[in-house]
Coordinates of C-alpha atoms in Angstrom, one line a residue:
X1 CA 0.0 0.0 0.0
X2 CA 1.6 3.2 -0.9
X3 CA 2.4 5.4 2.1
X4 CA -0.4 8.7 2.9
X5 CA 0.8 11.8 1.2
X6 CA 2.4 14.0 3.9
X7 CA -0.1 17.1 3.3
X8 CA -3.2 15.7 3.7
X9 CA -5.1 18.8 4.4
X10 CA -4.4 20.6 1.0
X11 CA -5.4 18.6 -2.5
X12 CA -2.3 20.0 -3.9
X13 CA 0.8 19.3 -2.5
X14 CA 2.6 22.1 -4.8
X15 CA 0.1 24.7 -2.6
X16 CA 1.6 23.4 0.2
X17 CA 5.3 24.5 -1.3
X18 CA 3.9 27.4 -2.3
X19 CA 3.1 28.7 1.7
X20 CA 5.8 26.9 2.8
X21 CA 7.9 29.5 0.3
X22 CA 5.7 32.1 1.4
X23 CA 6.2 31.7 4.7
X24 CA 10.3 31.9 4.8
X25 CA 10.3 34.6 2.6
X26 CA 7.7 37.0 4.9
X27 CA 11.4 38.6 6.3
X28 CA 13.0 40.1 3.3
X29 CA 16.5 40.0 5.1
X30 CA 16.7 36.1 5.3
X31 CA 17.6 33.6 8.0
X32 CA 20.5 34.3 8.6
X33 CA 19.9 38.0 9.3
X34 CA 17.0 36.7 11.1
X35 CA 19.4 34.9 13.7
X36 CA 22.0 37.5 13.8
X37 CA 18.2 39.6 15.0
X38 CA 17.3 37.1 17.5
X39 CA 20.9 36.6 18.8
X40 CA 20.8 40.4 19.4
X41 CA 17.7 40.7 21.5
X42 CA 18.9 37.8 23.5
X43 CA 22.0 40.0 24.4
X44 CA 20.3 43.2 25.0
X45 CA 17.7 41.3 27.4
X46 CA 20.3 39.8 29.6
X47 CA 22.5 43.3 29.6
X48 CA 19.2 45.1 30.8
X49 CA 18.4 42.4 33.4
X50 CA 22.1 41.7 34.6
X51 CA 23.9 45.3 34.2
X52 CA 26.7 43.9 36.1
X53 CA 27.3 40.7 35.0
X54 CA 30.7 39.7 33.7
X55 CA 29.8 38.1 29.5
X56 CA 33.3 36.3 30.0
X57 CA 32.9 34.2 33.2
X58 CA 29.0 34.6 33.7
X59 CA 30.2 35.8 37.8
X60 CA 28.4 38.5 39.0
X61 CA 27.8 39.8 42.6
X62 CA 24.5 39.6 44.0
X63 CA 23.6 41.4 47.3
X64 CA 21.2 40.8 50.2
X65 CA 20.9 41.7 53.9
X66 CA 22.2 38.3 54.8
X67 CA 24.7 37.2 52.1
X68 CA 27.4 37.9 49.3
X69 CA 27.6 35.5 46.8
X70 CA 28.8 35.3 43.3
X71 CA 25.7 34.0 41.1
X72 CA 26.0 32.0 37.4
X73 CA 24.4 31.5 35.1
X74 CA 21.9 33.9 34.3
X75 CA 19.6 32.5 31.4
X76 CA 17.8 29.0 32.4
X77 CA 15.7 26.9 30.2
X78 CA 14.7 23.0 29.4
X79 CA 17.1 21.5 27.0
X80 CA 14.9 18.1 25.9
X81 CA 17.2 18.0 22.5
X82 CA 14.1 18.9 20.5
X83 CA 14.3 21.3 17.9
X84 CA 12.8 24.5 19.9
X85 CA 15.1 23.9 23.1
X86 CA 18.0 23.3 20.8
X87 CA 17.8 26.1 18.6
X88 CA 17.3 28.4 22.3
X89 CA 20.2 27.6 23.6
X90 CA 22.1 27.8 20.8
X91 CA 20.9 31.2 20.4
X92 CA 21.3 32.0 23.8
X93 CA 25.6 30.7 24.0
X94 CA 25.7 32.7 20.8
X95 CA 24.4 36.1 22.8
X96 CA 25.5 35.5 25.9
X97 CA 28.1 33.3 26.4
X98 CA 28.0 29.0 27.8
X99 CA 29.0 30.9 30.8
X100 CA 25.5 32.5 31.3
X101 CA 24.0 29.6 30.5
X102 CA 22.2 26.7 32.5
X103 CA 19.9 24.6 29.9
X104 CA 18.6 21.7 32.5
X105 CA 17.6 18.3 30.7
X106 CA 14.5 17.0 32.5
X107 CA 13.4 13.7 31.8
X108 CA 9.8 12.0 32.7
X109 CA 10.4 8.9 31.4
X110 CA 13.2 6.7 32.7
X111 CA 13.4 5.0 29.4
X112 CA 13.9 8.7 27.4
X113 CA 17.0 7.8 26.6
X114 CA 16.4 9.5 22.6
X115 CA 16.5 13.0 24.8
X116 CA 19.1 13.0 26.9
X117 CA 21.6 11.9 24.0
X118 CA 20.5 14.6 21.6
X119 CA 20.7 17.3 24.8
X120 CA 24.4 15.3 25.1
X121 CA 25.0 16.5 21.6
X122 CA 23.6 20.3 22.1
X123 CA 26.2 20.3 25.2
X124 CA 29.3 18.6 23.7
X125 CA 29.1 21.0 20.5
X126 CA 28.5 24.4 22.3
X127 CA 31.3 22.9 25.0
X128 CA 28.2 22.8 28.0
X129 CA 28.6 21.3 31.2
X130 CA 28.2 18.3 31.6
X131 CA 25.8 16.8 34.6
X132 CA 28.1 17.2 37.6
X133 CA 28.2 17.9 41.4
X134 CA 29.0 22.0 40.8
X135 CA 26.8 22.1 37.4
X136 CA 23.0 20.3 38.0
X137 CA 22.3 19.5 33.9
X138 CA 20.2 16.6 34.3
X139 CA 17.2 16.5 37.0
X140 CA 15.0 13.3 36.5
X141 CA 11.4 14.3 37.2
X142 CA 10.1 10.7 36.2
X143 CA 9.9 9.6 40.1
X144 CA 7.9 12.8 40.7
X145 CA 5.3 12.0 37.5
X146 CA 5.4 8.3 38.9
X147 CA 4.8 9.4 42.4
X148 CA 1.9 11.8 41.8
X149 CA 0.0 8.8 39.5
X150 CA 0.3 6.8 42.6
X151 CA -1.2 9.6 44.8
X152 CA -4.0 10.1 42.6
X153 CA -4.7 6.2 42.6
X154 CA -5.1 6.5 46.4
X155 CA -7.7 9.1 46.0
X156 CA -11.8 7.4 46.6
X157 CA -12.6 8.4 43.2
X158 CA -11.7 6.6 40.1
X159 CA -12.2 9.0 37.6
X160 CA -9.4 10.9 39.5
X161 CA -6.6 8.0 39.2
X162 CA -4.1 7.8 36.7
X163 CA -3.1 4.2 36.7
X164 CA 0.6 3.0 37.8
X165 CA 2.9 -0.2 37.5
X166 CA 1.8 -2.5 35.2
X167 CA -1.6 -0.8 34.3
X168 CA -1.1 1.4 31.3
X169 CA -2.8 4.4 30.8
X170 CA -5.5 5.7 29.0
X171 CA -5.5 8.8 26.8
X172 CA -7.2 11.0 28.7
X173 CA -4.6 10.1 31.8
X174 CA -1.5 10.5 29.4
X175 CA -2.7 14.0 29.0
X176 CA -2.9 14.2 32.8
X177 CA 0.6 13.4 33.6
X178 CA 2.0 15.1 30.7
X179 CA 0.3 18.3 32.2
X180 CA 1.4 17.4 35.4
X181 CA 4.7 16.4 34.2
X182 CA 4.8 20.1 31.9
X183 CA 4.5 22.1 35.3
X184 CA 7.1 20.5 37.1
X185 CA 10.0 21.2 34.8
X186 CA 8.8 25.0 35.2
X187 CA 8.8 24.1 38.7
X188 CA 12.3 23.3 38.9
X189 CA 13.1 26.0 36.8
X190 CA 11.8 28.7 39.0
X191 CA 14.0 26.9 41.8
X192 CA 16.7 27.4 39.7
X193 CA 16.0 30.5 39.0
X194 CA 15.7 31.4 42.9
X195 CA 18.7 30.1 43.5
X196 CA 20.9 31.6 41.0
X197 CA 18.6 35.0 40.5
X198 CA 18.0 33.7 36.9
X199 CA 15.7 34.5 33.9
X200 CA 13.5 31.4 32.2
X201 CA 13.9 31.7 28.7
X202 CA 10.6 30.9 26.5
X203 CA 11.1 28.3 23.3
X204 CA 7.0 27.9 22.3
X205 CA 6.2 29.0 18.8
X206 CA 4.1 31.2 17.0
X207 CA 1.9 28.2 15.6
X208 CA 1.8 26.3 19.2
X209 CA 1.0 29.5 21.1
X210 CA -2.3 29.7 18.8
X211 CA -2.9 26.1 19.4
X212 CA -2.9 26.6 22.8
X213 CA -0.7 23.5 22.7
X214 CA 1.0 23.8 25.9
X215 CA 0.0 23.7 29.4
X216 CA -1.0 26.2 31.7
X217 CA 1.2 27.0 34.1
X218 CA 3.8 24.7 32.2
X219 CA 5.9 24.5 29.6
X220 CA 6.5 26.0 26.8
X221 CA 4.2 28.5 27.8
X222 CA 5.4 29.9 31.5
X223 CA 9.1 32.0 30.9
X224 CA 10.2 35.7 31.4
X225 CA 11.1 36.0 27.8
X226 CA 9.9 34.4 25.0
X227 CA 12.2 33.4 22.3
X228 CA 10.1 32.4 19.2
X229 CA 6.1 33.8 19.5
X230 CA 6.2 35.6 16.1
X231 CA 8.0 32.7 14.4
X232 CA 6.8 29.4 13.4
X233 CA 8.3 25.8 13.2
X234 CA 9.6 26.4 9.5
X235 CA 11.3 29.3 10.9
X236 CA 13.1 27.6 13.6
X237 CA 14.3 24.8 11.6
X238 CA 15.6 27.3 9.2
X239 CA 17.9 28.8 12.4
X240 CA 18.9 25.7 13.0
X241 CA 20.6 25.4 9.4
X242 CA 22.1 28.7 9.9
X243 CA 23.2 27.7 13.6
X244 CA 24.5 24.4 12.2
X245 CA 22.4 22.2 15.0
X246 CA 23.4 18.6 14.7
X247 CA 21.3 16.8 11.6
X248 CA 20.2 14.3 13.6
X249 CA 18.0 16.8 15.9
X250 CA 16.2 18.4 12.6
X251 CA 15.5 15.4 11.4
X252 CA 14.1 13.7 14.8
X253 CA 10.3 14.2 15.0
X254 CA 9.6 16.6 17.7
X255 CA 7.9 15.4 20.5
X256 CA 6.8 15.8 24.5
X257 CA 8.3 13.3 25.6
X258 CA 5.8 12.4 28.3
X259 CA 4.8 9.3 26.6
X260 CA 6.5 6.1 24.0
X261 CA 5.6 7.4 20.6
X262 CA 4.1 11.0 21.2
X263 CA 5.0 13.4 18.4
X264 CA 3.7 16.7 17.5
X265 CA 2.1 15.9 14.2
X266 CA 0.6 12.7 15.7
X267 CA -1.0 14.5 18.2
X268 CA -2.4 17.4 16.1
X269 CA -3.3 16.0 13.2
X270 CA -1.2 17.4 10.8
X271 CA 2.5 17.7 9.8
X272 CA 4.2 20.7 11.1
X273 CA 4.7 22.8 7.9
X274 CA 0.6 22.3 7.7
X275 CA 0.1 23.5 10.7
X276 CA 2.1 26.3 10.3
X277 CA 0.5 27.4 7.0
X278 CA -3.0 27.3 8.7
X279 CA -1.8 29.3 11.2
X280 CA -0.1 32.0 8.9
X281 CA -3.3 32.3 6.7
X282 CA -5.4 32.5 9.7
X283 CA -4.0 35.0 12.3
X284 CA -1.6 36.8 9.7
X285 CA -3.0 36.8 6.9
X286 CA -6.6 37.0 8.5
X287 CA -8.2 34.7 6.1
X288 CA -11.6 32.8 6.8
X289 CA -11.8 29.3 7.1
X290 CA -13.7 29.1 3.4
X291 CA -11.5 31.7 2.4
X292 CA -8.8 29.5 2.9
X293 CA -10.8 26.3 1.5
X294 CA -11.8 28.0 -2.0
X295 CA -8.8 30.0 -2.5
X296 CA -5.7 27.1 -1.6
X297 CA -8.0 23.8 -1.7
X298 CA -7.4 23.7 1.8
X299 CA -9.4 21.2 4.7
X300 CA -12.1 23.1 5.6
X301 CA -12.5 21.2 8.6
X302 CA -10.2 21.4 10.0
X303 CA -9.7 25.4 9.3
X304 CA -12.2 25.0 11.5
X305 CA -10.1 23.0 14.1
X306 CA -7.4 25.6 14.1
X307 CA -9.7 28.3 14.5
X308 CA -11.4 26.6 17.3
X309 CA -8.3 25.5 18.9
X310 CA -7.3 29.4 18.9
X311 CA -10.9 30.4 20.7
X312 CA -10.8 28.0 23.5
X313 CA -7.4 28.4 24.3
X314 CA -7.8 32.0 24.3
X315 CA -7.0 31.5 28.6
X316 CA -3.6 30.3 28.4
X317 CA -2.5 33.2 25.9
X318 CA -3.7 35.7 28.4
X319 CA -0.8 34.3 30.8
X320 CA 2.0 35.8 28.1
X321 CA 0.2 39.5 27.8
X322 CA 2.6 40.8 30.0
X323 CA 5.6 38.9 29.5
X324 CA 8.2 40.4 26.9
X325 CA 9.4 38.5 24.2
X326 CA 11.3 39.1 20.9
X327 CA 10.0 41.3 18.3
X328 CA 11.1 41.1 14.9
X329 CA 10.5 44.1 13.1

């Protein structure tokens, strides 16, 4: 049987090039001027936040009415060796320094091994620490995720357990400890941040932001400055040509990592670069769904997915109105 065409939602696969082409070329300056943009604003956040801070050795001194202590790093965020996290911290060596850098691999599986050896591979090329006793890289959170299913099985009600051991899961209790699982690596990166007087860099994207495919209160969508919310996938995987990120990450299907087998497109219903072009014609280019449908012999259903997904996750956007992010102009 020959294999399903990999834009399903458009009768023309050529259309789908078409947006795709569109899409990149939106910036007139190209990618790589787009980076150089990014890579700027990364620099000129951490300068305003940390006036003092040395961009060579990442020390700075950070007073209180109890202590003096030298502080580093200064930007924090999950390194899962996706294609979002991996891209951020690249950017954020490039602005700042691997001095002013902590990028924290957080695991909730203990069979995610896929994750930990790309985040290996973001770390050995960009000369990162290493997990050690001065530098925490690596915090496990699967015995917390596994902890709080057992919790919740302990509870009188059934339709508030989430299996454990040998039961598997259902899909409505994936989704559960996913959530759960999403707000403890922001969690840990507040700590982090407490401890170190840090800043939470943001990697969710323009097209996941107006999914409302993250969880509230969790990642991607909790930071204090937001890396990517006017770009979308396409456009990260371009940085990540220009930024030379290991092949083997761009060509990995991204993924949560919560559970065996979850991807993105699996999940959503739609390859990435069709996501991304439903996004662009509907909240740029301000197209209706049969707009869309007549004029690029696009799925009007789900136009009307995207659209719906935007409305109901409307909540979760309102957490980011006052958070700054990068504007590209």
């Amino acid at each position: 049987m020959a294999n399903a065409p990999r834009y399903r939602h458009f009768k023309d696969q050529q259309t789908v090039l078409m947006l795709i082409a569109e899409i990149k070329q939106r910036y007139a300056f190209g990618y790589t001027a787009l980076t150089n943009k990014v890579i700027a604003q990364i620099k000129h956040y951490f300068q305003a936040q940390f006036p003092d801070a040395d961009p060579t050795s990442g020390h700075s001194r950070f007073d209180n009415k109890e202590d003096s202590y030298l502080i580093r790093p200064k930007l924090m965020l999950g390194l899962s060796g996706g294609i979002d996290s991996t891209v951020a911290t690249y950017l954020a060596v490039r602005a700042v320094g691997k001095a002013n850098v902590l990028a924290v691999s957080m695991p909730a599986r203990p069979d995610d091994f896929q994750s930990l050896a790309h985040a290996k591979l973001v770390r050995q090329a960009l000369e990162l620490p290493t997990n050690n006793e001065q530098v925490p890289t690596i915090v496990d959170i699967s015995p917390i995720v596994q902890a709080h299913r057992e919790v919740m099985n302990q509870t009188h009600l059934a339709e508030l357990g989430l299996n454990a051991g040998h039961l598997a899961q259902n899909t409505e209790q994936r989704f559960r400890s996913g959530n759960f699982g999403s707000r403890i690596r922001i969690a840990i990166l507040y700590d982090f941040k407490r401890a170190i007087r840090g800043r939470v860099l943001g990697t969710g994207n323009k097209t996941e932001l107006c999914q409302g495919y993250g969880t509230k209160y969790g990642t991607p969508l909790s930071y204090d400055f937001g890396l990517f919310n006017q770009l979308y996938k396409i456009d990260i995987y371009e940085m990540a040509k220009v930024l030379e990120v290991p092949q083997v990450i761009i060509d990995t299907p991204p993924t949560t990592g919560y559970f065996e087998g979850q991807t993105h497109e699996g999940e959503l219903g739609a390859s990435i670069e069709e996501q991304d072009i439903f996004t662009y014609l509907l909240f740029e280019k301000n197209l209706t769904p049969t707009q869309i449908q007549a004029k690029y012999g696009a799925s009007l259903d789900f136009a009307l997915l995207m659209q719906n997904r935007y409305k109901v996750s409307a909540h979760k956007r309102v957490l980011n109105e006052g958070q700054q992010c990068i504007m590209i102009t």
